[in-house]
Every structure is written in C-alpha cells, then in structure tokens.
CSV table of C-alpha atoms in Angstrom, one decimal:
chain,number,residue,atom,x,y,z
C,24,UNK,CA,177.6,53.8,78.9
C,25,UNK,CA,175.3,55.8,76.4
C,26,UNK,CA,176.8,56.7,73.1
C,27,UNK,CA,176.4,59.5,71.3
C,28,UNK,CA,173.2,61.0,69.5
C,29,UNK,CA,174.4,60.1,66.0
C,30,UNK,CA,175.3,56.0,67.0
C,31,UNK,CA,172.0,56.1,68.9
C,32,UNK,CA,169.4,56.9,65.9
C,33,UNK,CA,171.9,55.2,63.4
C,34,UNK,CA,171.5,52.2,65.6
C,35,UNK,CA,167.3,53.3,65.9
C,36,UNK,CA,167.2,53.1,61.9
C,37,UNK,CA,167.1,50.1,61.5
C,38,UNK,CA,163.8,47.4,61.9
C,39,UNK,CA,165.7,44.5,63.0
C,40,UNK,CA,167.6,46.5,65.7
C,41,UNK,CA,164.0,48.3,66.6
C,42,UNK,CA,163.0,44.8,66.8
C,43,UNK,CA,165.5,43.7,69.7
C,44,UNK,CA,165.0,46.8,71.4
C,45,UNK,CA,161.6,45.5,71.5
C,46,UNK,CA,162.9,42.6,73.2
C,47,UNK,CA,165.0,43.8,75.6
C,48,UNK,CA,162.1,46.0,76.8
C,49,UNK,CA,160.8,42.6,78.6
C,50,UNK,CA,164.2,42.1,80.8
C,51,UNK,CA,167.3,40.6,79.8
C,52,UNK,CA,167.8,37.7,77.9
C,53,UNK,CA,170.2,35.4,76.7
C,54,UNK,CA,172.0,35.2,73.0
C,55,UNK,CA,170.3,32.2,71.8
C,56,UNK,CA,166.7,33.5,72.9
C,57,UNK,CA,167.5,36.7,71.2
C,58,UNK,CA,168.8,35.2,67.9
C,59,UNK,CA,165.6,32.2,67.8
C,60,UNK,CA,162.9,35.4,68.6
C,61,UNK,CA,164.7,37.6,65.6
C,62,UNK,CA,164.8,34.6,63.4
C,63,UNK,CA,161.0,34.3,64.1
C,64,UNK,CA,160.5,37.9,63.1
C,65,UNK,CA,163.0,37.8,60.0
C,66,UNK,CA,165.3,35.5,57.7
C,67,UNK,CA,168.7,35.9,59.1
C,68,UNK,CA,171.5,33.9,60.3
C,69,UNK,CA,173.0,33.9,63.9
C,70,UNK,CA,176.2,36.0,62.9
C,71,UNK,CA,173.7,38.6,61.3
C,72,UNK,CA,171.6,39.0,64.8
C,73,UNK,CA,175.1,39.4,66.5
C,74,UNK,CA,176.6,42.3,64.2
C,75,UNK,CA,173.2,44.0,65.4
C,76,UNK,CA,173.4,42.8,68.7
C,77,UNK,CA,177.2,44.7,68.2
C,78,UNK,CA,176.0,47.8,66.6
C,79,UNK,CA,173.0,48.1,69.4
C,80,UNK,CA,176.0,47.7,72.1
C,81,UNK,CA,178.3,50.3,70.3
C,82,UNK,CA,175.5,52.5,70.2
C,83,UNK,CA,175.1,52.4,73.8
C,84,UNK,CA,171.8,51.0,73.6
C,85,UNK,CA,172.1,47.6,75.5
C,86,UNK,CA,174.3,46.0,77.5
C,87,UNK,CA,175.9,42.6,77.6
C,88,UNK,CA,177.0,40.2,80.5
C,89,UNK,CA,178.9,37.0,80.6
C,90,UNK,CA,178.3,33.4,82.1
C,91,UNK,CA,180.5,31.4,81.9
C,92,UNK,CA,180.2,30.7,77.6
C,93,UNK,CA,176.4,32.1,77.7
C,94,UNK,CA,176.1,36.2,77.0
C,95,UNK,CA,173.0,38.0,78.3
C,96,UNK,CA,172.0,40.8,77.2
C,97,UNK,CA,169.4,43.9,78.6
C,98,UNK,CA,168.7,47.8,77.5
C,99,UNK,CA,171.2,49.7,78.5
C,100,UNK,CA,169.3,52.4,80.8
C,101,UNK,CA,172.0,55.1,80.1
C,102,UNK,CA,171.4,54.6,76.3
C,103,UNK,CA,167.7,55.1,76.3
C,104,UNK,CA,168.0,58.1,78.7
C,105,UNK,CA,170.4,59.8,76.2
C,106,UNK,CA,167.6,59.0,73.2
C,107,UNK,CA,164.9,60.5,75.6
C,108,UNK,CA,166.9,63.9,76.5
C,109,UNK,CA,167.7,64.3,72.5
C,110,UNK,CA,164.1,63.9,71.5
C,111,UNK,CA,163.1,66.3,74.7
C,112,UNK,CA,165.1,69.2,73.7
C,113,UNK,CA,163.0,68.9,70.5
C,114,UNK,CA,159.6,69.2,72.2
C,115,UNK,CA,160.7,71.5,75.1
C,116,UNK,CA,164.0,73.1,74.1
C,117,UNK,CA,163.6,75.3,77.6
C,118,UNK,CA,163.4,71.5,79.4
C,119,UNK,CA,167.6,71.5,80.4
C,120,UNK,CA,167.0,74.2,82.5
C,121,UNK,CA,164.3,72.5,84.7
C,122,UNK,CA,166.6,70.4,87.0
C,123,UNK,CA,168.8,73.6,87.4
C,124,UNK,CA,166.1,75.9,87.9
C,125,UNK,CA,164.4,73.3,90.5
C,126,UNK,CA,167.9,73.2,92.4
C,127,UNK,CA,168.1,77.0,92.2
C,128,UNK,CA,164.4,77.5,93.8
C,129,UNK,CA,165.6,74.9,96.6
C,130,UNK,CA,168.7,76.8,97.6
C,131,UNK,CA,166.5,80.0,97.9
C,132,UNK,CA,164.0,78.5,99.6
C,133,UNK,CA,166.7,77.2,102.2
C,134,UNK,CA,168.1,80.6,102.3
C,135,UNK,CA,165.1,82.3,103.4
C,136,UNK,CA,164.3,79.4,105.9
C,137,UNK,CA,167.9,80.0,107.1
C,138,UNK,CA,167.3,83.7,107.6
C,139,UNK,CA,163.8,83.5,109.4
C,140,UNK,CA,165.1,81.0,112.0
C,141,UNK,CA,167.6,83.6,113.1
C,142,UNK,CA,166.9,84.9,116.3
C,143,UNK,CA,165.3,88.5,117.0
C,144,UNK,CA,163.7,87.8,113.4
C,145,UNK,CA,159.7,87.2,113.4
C,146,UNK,CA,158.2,85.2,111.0
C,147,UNK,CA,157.0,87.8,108.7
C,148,UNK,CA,160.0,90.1,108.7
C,149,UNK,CA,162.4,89.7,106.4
C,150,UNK,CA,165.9,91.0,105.5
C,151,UNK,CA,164.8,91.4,101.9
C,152,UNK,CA,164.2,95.2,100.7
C,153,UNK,CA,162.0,95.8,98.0
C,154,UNK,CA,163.4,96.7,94.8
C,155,UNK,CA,160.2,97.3,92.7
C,156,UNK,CA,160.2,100.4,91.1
C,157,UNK,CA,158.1,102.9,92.8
C-alpha cells in the first residue's frame, strides 16, 4: 500500500535508502542479500540496514514477504506509482485530468455510435443541432 507524499520523499532523502531502491529495481531479494550488497556500498551493521529496510516499508516504498525465518523483499509498485503521480502534477499540473478526459471522449464517442445505429438514421445525419453562433 503506497504511503503518503511526505513518508515517500522522507524515505527518498536518504542515500542508503536510494541505495536499496536501487536494489530492489533488479527483483526481489532476500534480507541477507540486501544487508551484504548495502554493507558493500557503506559501513553499517545489519540492524542499521533493517531500520531502513523499516522506514522504506513504512513509506510504502517496498514490500516484504515471509518464508518460513527468511524475509524477501521487492518495490512496492503502489509506492513508486504514488512518487511518479506527485512529481507529474509538477511537470503537467493539467495531467489528472487526462484519464477523465479520455473516459469522457469514450462515452461520447459511444453515444454518438449509439445514436447512428438507430434505425431510420443515415450515417451522416445526426440528432445534434448546431449551436454555433450565427
């Protein structure tokens, strides 16, 4: 489940979190390959990697999964999609409105489909008047 904006960049700020993210991006993996690859990149213990392993979960960011006494964890698809919409109302503050728009263009489309299939109607007439200004 994605967490909110503010957990999502607090989480985003720091490297060593960037840096699991990073990680995750190649597919899931377990605990132990996580903590060695971190400890690779930086000096810090295994409880250290698993607060940011928390913080990265809390955020929404990545998910975890149990087996048996191994965890594995991934991204979190939801997480990164709520990152992506955030910084996309940035670039294209008009961009929320596409998928509504795009359903809206459908239904009127289907509409006047609907309304030329009826019978006694020709292909080119329809029931729309013309309400330009003369």
């Amino acid at each position: 489940m994605a967490g909110s904006a503010e957990k999502i960049f607090e989480a985003l700020g720091d490297p060593v979190r960037r840096y699991i993210l990073e990680l995750m991006a190649g597919g899931e993996a377990a605990a132990g390959t996580v903590v060695a690859a971190v400890q690779g990149y930086t000096r810090i213990s295994q409880p250290g990697v698993s607060q940011h392993l928390k913080v990265l979960r809390d955020a929404g960011l990545v998910s975890v999964r149990a087996e048996g006494t191994r965890r594995f964890y991934a991204l979190d698809a939801d997480g990164v999609a709520a990152a992506q919409a955030w910084l996309a109302q940035l670039v294209d503050p008009l961009a929320q409105f596409a998928q509504p728009l795009d359903a809206l263009a459908t239904e009127v489309a289907r509409g006047r489909r609907a309304r030329q299939a009826e019978p006694g109607r020709g292909a080119g007439e329809s029931s729309e008047q013309d309400v330009r200004p003369a």
